[in-house]
CSV table of C-alpha atoms in Angstrom, one decimal:
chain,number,residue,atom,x,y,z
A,1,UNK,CA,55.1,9.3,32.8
A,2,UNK,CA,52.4,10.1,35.3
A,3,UNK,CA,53.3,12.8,38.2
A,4,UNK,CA,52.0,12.0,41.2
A,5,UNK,CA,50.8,14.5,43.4
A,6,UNK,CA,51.3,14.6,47.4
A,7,UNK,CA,47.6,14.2,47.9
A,8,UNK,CA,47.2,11.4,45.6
A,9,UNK,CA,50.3,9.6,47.2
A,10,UNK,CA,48.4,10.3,50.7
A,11,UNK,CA,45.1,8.5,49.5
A,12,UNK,CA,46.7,5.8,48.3
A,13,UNK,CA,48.7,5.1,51.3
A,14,UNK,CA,45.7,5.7,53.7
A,15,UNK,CA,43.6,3.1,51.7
A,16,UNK,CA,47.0,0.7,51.6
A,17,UNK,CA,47.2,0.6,55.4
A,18,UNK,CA,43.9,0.3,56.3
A,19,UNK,CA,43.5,-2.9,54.2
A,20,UNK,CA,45.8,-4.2,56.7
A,21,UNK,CA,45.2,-1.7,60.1
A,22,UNK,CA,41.9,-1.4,61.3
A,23,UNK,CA,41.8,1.1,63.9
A,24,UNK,CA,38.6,2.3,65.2
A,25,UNK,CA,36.3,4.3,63.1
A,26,UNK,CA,34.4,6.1,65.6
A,27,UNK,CA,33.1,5.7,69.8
A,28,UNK,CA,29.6,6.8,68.0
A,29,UNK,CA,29.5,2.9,65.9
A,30,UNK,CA,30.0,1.3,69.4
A,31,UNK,CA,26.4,-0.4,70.0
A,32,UNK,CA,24.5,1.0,66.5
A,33,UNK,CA,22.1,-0.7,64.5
A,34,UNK,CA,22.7,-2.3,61.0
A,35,UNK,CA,20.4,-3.2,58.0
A,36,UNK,CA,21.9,-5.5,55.6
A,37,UNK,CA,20.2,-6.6,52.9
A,38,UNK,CA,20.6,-7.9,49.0
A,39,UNK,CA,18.7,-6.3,45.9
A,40,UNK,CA,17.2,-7.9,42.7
A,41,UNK,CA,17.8,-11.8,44.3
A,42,UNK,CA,16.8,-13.6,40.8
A,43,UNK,CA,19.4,-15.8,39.9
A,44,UNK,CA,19.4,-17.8,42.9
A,45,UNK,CA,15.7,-17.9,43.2
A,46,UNK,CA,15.2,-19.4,39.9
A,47,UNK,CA,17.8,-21.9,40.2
A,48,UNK,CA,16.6,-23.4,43.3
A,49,UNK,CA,13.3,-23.3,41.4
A,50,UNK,CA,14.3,-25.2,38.1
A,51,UNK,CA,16.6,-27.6,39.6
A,52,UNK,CA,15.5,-28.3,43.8
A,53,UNK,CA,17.0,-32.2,43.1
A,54,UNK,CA,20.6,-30.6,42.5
A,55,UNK,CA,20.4,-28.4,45.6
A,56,UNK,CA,19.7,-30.7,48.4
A,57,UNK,CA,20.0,-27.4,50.8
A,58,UNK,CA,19.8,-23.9,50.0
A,59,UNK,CA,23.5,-23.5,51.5
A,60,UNK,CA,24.3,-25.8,48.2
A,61,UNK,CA,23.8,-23.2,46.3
A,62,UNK,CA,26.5,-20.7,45.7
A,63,UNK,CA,24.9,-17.4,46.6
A,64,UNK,CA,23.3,-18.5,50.4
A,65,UNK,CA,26.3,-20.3,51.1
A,66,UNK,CA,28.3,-17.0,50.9
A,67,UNK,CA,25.7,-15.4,52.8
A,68,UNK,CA,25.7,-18.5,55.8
A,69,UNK,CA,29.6,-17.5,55.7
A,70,UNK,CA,28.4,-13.7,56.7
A,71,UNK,CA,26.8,-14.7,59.1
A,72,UNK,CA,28.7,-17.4,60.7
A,73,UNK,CA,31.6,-14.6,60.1
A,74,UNK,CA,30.4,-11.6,61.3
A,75,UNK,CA,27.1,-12.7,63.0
A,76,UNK,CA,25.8,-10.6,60.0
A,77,UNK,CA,21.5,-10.9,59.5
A,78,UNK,CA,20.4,-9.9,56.3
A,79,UNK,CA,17.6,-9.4,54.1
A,80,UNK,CA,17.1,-10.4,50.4
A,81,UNK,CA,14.8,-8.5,48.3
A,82,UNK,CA,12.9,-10.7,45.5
A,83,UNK,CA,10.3,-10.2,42.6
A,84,UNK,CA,7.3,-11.4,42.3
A,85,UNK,CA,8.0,-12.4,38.6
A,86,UNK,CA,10.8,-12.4,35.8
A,87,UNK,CA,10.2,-14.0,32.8
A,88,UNK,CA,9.2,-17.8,32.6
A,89,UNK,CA,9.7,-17.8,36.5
A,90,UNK,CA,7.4,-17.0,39.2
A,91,UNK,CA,7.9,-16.8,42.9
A,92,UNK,CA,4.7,-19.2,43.3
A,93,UNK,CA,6.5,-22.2,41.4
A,94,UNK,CA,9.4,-21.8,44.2
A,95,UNK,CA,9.7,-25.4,45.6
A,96,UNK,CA,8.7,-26.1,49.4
A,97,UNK,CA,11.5,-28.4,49.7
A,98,UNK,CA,13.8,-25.8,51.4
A,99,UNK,CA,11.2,-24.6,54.1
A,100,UNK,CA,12.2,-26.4,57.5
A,101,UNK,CA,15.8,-24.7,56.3
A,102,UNK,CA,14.4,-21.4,55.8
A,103,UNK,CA,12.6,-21.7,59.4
A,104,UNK,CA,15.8,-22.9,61.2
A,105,UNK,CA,17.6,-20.0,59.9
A,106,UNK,CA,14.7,-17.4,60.4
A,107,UNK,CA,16.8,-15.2,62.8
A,108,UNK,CA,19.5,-13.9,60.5
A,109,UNK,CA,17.5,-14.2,57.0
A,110,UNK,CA,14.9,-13.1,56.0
A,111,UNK,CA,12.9,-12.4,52.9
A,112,UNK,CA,10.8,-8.9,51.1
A,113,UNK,CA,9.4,-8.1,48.0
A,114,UNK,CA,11.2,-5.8,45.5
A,115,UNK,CA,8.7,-5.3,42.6
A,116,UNK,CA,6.5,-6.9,40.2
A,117,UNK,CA,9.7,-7.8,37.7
A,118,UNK,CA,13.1,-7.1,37.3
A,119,UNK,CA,11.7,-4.8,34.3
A,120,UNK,CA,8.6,-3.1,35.2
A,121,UNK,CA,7.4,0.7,33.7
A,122,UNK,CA,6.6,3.3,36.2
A,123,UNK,CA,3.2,3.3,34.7
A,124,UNK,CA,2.9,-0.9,35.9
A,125,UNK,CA,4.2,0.1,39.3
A,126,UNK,CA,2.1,2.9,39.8
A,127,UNK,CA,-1.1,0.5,39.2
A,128,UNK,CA,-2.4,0.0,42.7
A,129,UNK,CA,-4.3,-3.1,41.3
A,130,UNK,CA,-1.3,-5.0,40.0
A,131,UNK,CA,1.0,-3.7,42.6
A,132,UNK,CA,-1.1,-5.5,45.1
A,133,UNK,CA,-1.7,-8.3,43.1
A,134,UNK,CA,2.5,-8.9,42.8
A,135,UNK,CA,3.1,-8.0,47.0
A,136,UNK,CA,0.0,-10.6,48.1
A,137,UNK,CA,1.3,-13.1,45.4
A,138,UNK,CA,5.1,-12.7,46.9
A,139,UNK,CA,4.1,-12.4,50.4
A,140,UNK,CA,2.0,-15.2,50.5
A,141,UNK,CA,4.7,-17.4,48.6
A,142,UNK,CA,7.3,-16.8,51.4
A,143,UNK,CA,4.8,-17.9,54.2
A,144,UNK,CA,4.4,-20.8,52.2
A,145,UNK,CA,8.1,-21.9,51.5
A,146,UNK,CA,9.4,-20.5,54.3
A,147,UNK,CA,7.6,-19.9,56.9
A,148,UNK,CA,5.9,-16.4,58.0
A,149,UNK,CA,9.1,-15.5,60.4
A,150,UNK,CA,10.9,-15.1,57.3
A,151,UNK,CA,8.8,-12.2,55.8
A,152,UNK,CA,10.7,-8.9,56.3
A,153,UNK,CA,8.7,-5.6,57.3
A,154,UNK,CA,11.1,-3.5,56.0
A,155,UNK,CA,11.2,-3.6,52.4
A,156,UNK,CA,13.1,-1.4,49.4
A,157,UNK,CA,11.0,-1.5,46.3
A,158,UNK,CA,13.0,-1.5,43.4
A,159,UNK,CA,14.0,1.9,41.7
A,160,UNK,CA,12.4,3.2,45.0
A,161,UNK,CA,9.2,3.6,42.9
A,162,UNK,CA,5.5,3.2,44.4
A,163,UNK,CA,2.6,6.0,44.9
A,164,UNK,CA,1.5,7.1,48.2
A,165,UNK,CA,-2.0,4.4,47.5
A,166,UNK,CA,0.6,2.0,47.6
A,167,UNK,CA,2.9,3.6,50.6
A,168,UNK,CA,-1.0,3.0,52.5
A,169,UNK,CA,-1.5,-0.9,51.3
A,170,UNK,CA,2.0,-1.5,52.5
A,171,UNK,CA,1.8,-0.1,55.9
A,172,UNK,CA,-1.6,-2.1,55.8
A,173,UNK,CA,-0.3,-5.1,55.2
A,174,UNK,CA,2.2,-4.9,58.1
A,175,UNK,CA,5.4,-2.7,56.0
A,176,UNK,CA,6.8,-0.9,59.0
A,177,UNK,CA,9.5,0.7,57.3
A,178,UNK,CA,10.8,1.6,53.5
A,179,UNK,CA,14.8,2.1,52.8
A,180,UNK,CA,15.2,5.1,51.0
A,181,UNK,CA,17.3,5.6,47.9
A,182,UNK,CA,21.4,6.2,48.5
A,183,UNK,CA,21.4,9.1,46.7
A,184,UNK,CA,19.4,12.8,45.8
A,185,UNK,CA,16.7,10.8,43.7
A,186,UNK,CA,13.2,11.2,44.5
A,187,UNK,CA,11.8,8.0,47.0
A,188,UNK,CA,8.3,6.6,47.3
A,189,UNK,CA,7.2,9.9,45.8
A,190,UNK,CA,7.5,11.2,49.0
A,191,UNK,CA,7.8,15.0,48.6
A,192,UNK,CA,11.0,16.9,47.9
A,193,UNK,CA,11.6,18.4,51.0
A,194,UNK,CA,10.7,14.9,52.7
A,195,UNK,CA,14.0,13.8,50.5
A,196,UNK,CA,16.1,16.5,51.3
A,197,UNK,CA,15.2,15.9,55.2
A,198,UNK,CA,16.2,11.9,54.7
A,199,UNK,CA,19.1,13.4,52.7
A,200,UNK,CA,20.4,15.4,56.0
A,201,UNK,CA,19.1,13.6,58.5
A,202,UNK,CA,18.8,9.8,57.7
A,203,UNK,CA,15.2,9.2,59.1
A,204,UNK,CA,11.8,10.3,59.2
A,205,UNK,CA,8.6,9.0,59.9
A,206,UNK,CA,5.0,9.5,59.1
A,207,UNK,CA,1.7,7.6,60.7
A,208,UNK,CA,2.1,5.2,58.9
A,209,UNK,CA,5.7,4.4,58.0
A,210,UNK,CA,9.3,4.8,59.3
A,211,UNK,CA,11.8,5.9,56.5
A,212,UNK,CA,15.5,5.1,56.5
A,213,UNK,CA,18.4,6.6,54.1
A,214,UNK,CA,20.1,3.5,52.7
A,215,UNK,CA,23.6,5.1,53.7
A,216,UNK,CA,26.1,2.2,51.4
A,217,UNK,CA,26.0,0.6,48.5
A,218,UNK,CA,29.5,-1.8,48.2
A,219,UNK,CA,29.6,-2.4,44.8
A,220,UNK,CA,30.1,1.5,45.1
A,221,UNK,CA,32.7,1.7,47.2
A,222,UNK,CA,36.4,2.1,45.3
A,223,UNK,CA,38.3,2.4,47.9
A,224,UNK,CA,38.4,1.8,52.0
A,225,UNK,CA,35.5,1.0,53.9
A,226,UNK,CA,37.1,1.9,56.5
A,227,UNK,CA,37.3,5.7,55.4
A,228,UNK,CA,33.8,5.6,54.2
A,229,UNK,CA,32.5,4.7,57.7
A,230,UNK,CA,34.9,7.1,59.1
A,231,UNK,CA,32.9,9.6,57.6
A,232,UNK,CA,29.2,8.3,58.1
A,233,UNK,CA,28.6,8.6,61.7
A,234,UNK,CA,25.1,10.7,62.2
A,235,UNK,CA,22.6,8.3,60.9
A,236,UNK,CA,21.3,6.1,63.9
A,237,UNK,CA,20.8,2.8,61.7
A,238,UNK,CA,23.8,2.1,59.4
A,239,UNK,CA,21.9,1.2,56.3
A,240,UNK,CA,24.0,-1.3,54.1
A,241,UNK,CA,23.4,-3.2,50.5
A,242,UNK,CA,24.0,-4.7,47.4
A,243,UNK,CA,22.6,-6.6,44.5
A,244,UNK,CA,22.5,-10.3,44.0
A,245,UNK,CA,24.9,-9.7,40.3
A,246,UNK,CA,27.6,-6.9,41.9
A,247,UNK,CA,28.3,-10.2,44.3
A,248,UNK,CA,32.3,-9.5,42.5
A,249,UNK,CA,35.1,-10.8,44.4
A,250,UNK,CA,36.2,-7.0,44.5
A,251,UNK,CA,32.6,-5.8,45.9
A,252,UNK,CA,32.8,-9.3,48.5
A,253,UNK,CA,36.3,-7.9,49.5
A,254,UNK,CA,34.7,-4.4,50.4
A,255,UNK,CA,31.5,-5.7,52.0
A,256,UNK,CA,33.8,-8.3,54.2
A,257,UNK,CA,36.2,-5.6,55.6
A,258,UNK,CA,33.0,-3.6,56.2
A,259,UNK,CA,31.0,-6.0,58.6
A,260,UNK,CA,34.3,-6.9,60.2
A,261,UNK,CA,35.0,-3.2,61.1
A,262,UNK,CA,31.4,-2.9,62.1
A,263,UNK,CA,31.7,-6.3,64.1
A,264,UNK,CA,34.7,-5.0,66.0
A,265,UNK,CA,32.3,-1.9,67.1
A,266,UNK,CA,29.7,-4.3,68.5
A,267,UNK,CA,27.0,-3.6,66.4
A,268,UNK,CA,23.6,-5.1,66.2
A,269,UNK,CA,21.7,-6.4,63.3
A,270,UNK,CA,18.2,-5.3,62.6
A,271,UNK,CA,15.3,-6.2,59.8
């Protein structure tokens, strides 16, 4: 039979209470910006593509009904990160059907791109050519189904790949800021020490382009979100995500307690 030990019988009962007590987390959340957003949207996308008569409204659909019940929660804006491509679907067949939806609901959602496909070799995305080729066809596709309040300037390209050529066509075509990775990998091939500095810091910014540390990913979060705010106070935007397929009911749970807290502390949402 398995011992416990005093410390492990303390970490379970502190992430036993706070399930159920939410005290605060710290005065230094009071008023502090939040980025939410949703990686590698596919499934959703596609749906709505292949079947628009079965979805009357977007908020039909399983995954942006959960996320209208974030925000009509916990007043939670967010941003969903899409491809360009995946397969047999294309973000240019996406129906216009849902558009007058996607403008009424412009304040709290918005859309970015994420990469060429769910798939894509470091040698593809390091192609300025076809890199610009997938970011015009995806940017251009969201003004068009859903209006040009909906594109997000702040973006996180998938695997956090893209060359400083393409760090410049961003930032050209209006990118303010890039999320950078949530953990000691190398983003944007930005240079090590530049990593290390995000790493310590949370931000940093160049003439061209702001860079945030993404500082949560749910699905990673085992335990309390309450302790893992509790010790992630220095960062001055509280950068938050998630992927479309880690939506679990355990990973919902975690992200739920999480914007409540943060709602209690008054926070505001950015893009």
């Amino acid at each position: 039979m398995k011992k416990w030990t005093c410390a492990s019988i303390m970490v379970v009962a502190a992430c036993v209470v706070t399930v159920y007590f939410t005290p605060p987390i710290s005065d230094s959340y009071e008023g502090r910006a939040v980025h939410l957003s949703f990686d590698d949207v596919d499934i959703a996308m596609r749906q709505l593509t292949e079947d628009s008569t079965k979805y009357c409204s977007i908020f039909d659909h399983p995954f942006f009904r959960y996320l209208l019940y974030l925000h009509e929660s916990y007043d939670a804006k967010m941003t969903l990160y899409i491809y360009s491509e995946n397969k047999d679907y294309s973000v240019s067949d996406f129906p216009n059907c849902y558009k007058p939806e996607f403008e009424q609901n412009a304040d709290w959602l918005k859309l970015g791109f994420h990469a060429i496909r769910p798939n894509h070799s470091e040698v593809e995305t390091s192609q300025l050519e076809r890199f610009a080729v997938a970011y015009e066809k995806t940017e251009s596709s969201i003004v068009r189904f859903a209006g040009k309040d909906c594109m997000s300037h702040t973006l996180r390209l998938h695997y956090w790949q893209c060359t400083e050529e393409e760090r410049a066509f961003l930032a050209q075509h209006g990118v303010r800021t890039l999320l950078t990775c949530d953990d000691t990998r190398q983003s944007y091939a930005l240079p090590i020490e530049v990593c290390s500095l995000l790493q310590e810091q949370g931000h940093w910014a160049d003439d061209e382009l702001r860079y945030l540390r993404t500082d949560f990913r749910t699905e990673h979060i085992k335990w309390s979100p309450w302790l893992a705010l509790l010790n992630h106070t220095e960062n001055d935007t509280i950068v938050i995500f998630t992927h479309e397929w880690a939506l679990t009911r355990s990973n919902k749970r975690v992200l739920e307690r999480m914007l409540h807290i943060l709602q209690q502390h008054h926070v505001y949402y950015t893009h």
